[in-house]
Short mmCIF file of N, CA and C in Angstrom, two decimals:
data_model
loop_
_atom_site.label_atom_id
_atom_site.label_comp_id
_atom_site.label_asym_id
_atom_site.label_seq_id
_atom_site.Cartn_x
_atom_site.Cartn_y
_atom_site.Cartn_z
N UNK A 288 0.16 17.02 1.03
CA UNK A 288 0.10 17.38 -0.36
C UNK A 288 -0.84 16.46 -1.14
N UNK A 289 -1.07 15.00 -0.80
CA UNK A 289 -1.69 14.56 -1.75
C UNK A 289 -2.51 13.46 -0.57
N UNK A 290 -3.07 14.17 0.30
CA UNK A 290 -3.41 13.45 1.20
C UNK A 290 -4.59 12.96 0.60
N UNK A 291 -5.50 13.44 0.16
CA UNK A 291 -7.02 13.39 -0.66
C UNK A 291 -6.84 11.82 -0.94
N UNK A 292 -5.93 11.62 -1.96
CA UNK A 292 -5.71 10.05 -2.94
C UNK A 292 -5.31 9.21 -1.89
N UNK A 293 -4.35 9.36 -0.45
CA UNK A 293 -4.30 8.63 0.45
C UNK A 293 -5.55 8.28 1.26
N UNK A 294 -6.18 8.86 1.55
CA UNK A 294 -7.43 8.86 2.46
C UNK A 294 -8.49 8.28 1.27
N UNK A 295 -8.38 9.02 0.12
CA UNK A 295 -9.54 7.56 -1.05
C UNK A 295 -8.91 6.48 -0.52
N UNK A 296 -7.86 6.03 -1.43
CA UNK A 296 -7.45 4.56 -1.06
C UNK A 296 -7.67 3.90 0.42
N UNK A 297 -7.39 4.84 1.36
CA UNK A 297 -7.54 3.82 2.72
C UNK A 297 -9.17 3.48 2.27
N UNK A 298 -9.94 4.60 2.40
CA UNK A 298 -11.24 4.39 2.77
C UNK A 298 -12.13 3.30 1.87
N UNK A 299 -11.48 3.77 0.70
CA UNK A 299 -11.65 2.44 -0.61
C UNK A 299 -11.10 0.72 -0.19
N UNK A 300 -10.34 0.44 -0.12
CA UNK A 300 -9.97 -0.53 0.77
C UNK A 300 -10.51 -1.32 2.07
N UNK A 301 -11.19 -0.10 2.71
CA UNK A 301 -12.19 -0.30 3.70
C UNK A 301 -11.40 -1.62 5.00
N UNK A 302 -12.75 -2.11 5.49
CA UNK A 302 -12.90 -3.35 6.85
C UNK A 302 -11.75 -4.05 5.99
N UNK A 303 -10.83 -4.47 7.22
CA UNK A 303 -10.11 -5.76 6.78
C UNK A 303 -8.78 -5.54 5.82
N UNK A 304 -8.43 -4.31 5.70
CA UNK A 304 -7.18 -3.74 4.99
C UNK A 304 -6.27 -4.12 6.01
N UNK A 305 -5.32 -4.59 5.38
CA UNK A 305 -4.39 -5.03 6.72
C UNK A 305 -2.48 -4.07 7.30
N UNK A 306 -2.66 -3.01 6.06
CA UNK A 306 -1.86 -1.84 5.90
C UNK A 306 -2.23 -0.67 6.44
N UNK A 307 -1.50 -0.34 6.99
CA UNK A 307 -1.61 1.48 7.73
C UNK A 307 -1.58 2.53 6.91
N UNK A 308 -1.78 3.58 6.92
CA UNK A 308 -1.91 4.44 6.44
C UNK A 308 -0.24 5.35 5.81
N UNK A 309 0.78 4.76 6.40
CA UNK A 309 2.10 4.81 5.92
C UNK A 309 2.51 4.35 4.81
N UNK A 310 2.09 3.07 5.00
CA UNK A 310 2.23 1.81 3.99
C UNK A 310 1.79 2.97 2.52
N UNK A 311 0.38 2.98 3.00
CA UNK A 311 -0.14 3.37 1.57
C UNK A 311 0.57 4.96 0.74
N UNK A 312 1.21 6.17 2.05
CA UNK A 312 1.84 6.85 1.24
C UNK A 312 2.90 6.36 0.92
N UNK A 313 3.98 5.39 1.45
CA UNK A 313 4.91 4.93 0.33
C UNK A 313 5.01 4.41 -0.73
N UNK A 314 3.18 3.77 -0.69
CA UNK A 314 3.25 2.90 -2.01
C UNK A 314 2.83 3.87 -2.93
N UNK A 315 2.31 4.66 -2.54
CA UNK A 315 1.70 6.16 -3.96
C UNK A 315 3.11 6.43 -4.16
N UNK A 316 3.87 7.04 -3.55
CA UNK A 316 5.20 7.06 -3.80
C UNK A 316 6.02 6.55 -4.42
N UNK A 317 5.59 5.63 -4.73
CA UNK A 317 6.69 4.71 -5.01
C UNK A 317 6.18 4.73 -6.33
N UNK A 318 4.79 4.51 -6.85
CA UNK A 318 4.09 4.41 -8.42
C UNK A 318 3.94 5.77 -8.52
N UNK A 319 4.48 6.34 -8.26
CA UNK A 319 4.22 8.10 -8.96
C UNK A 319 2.66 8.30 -8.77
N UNK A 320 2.50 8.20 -7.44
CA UNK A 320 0.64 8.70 -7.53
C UNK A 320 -0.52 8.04 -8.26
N UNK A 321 -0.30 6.80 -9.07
CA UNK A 321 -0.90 6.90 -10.25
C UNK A 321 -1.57 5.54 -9.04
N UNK A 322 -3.08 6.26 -8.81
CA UNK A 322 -4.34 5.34 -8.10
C UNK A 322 -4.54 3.91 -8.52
N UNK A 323 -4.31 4.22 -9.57
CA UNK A 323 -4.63 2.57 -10.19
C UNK A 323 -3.38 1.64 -9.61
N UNK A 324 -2.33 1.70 -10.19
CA UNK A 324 -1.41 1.24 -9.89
C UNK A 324 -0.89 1.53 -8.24
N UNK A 325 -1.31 2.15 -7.40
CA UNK A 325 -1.25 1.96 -6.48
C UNK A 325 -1.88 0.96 -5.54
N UNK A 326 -3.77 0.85 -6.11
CA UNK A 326 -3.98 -0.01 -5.57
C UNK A 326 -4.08 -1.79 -5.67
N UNK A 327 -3.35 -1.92 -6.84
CA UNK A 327 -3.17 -3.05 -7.07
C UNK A 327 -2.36 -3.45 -6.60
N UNK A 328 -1.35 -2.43 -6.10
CA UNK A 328 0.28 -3.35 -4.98
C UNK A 328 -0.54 -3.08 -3.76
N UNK A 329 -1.19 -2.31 -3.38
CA UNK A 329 -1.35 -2.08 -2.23
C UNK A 329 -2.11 -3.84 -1.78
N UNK A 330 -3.24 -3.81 -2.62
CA UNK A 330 -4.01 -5.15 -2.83
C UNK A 330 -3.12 -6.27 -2.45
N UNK A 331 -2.14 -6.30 -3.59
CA UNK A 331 -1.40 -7.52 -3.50
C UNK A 331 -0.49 -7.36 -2.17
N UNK A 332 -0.24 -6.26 -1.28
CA UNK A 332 0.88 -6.53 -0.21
C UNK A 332 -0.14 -6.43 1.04
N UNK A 333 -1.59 -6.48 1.07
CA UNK A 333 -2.48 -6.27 1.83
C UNK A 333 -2.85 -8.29 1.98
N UNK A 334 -2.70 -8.63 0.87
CA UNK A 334 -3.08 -10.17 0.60
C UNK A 334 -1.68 -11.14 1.31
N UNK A 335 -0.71 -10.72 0.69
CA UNK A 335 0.68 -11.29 1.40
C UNK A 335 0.88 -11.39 2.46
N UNK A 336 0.15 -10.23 3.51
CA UNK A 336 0.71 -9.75 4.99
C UNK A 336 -0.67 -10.92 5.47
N UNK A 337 -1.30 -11.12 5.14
CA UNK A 337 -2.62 -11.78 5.45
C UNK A 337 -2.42 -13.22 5.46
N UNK A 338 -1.81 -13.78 4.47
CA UNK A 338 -1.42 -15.20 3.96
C UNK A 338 0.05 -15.48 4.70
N UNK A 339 0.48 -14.71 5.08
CA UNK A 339 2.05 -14.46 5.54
C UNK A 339 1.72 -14.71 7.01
N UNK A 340 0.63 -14.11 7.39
CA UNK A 340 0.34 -14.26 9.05
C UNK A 340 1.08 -13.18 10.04
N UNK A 341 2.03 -12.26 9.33
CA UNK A 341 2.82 -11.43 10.27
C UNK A 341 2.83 -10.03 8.97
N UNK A 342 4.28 -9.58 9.92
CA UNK A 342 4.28 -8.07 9.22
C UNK A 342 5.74 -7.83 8.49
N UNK A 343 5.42 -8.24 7.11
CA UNK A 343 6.15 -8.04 5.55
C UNK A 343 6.37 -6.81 5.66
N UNK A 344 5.93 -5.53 5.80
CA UNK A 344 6.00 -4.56 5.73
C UNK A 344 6.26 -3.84 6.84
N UNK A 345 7.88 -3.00 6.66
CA UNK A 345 8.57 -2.39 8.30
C UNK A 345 8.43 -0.88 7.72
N UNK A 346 9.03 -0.04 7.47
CA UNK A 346 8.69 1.07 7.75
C UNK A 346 9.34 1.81 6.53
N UNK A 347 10.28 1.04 5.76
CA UNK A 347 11.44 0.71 5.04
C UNK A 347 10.79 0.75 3.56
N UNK A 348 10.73 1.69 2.51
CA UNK A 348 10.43 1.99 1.52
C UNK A 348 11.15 0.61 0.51
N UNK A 349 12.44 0.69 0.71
CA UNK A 349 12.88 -0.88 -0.04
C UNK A 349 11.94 -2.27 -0.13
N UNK A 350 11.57 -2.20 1.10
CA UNK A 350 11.02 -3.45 1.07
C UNK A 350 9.44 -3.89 0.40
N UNK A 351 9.07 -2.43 -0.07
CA UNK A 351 7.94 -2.08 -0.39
C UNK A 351 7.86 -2.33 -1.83
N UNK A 352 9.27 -1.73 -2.59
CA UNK A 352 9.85 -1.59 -3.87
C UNK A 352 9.90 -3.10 -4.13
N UNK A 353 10.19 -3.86 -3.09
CA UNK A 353 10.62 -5.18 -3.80
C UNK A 353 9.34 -5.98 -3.87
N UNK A 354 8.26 -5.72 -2.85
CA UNK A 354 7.28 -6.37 -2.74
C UNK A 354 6.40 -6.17 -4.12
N UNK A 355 6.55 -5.06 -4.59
CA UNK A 355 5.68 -4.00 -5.78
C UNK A 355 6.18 -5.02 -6.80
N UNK A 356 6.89 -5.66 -6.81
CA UNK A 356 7.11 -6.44 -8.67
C UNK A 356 6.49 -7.50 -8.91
N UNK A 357 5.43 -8.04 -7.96
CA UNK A 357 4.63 -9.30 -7.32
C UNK A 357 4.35 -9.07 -9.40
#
């Protein structure tokens, strides 16, 4: 359904995104679609998982919600 804005964002994000393509429909999900605000959590939980050294992000929409209030 709203694959278009998923596939921008991955491709926008580009080399070195460190989130799957899951990640990113939960996080549209989670901000009501709204691009902007998607990719600024996406950003910030793409930076965490990076600085973190492992994987913050399981499969688990909660944990996504909690990460989103950065």
């Amino acid at each position: 359904m709203h694959t278009g804005i998923e596939e921008f964002l991955f491709e926008m994000l580009g080399n070195g995104f460190e989130l799957d393509m899951e990640v990113i429909r939960d996080v549209l999900g989670t901000c009501g679609y709204d691009a902007k605000k998607s990719m600024e959590r996406l950003t910030d939980l793409s930076a965490l998982k990076m600085q973190n050294g492992k994987d913050i992000i399981g499969s688990s929409t909660p944990k996504i919600a909690e990460s989103s209030k950065l």
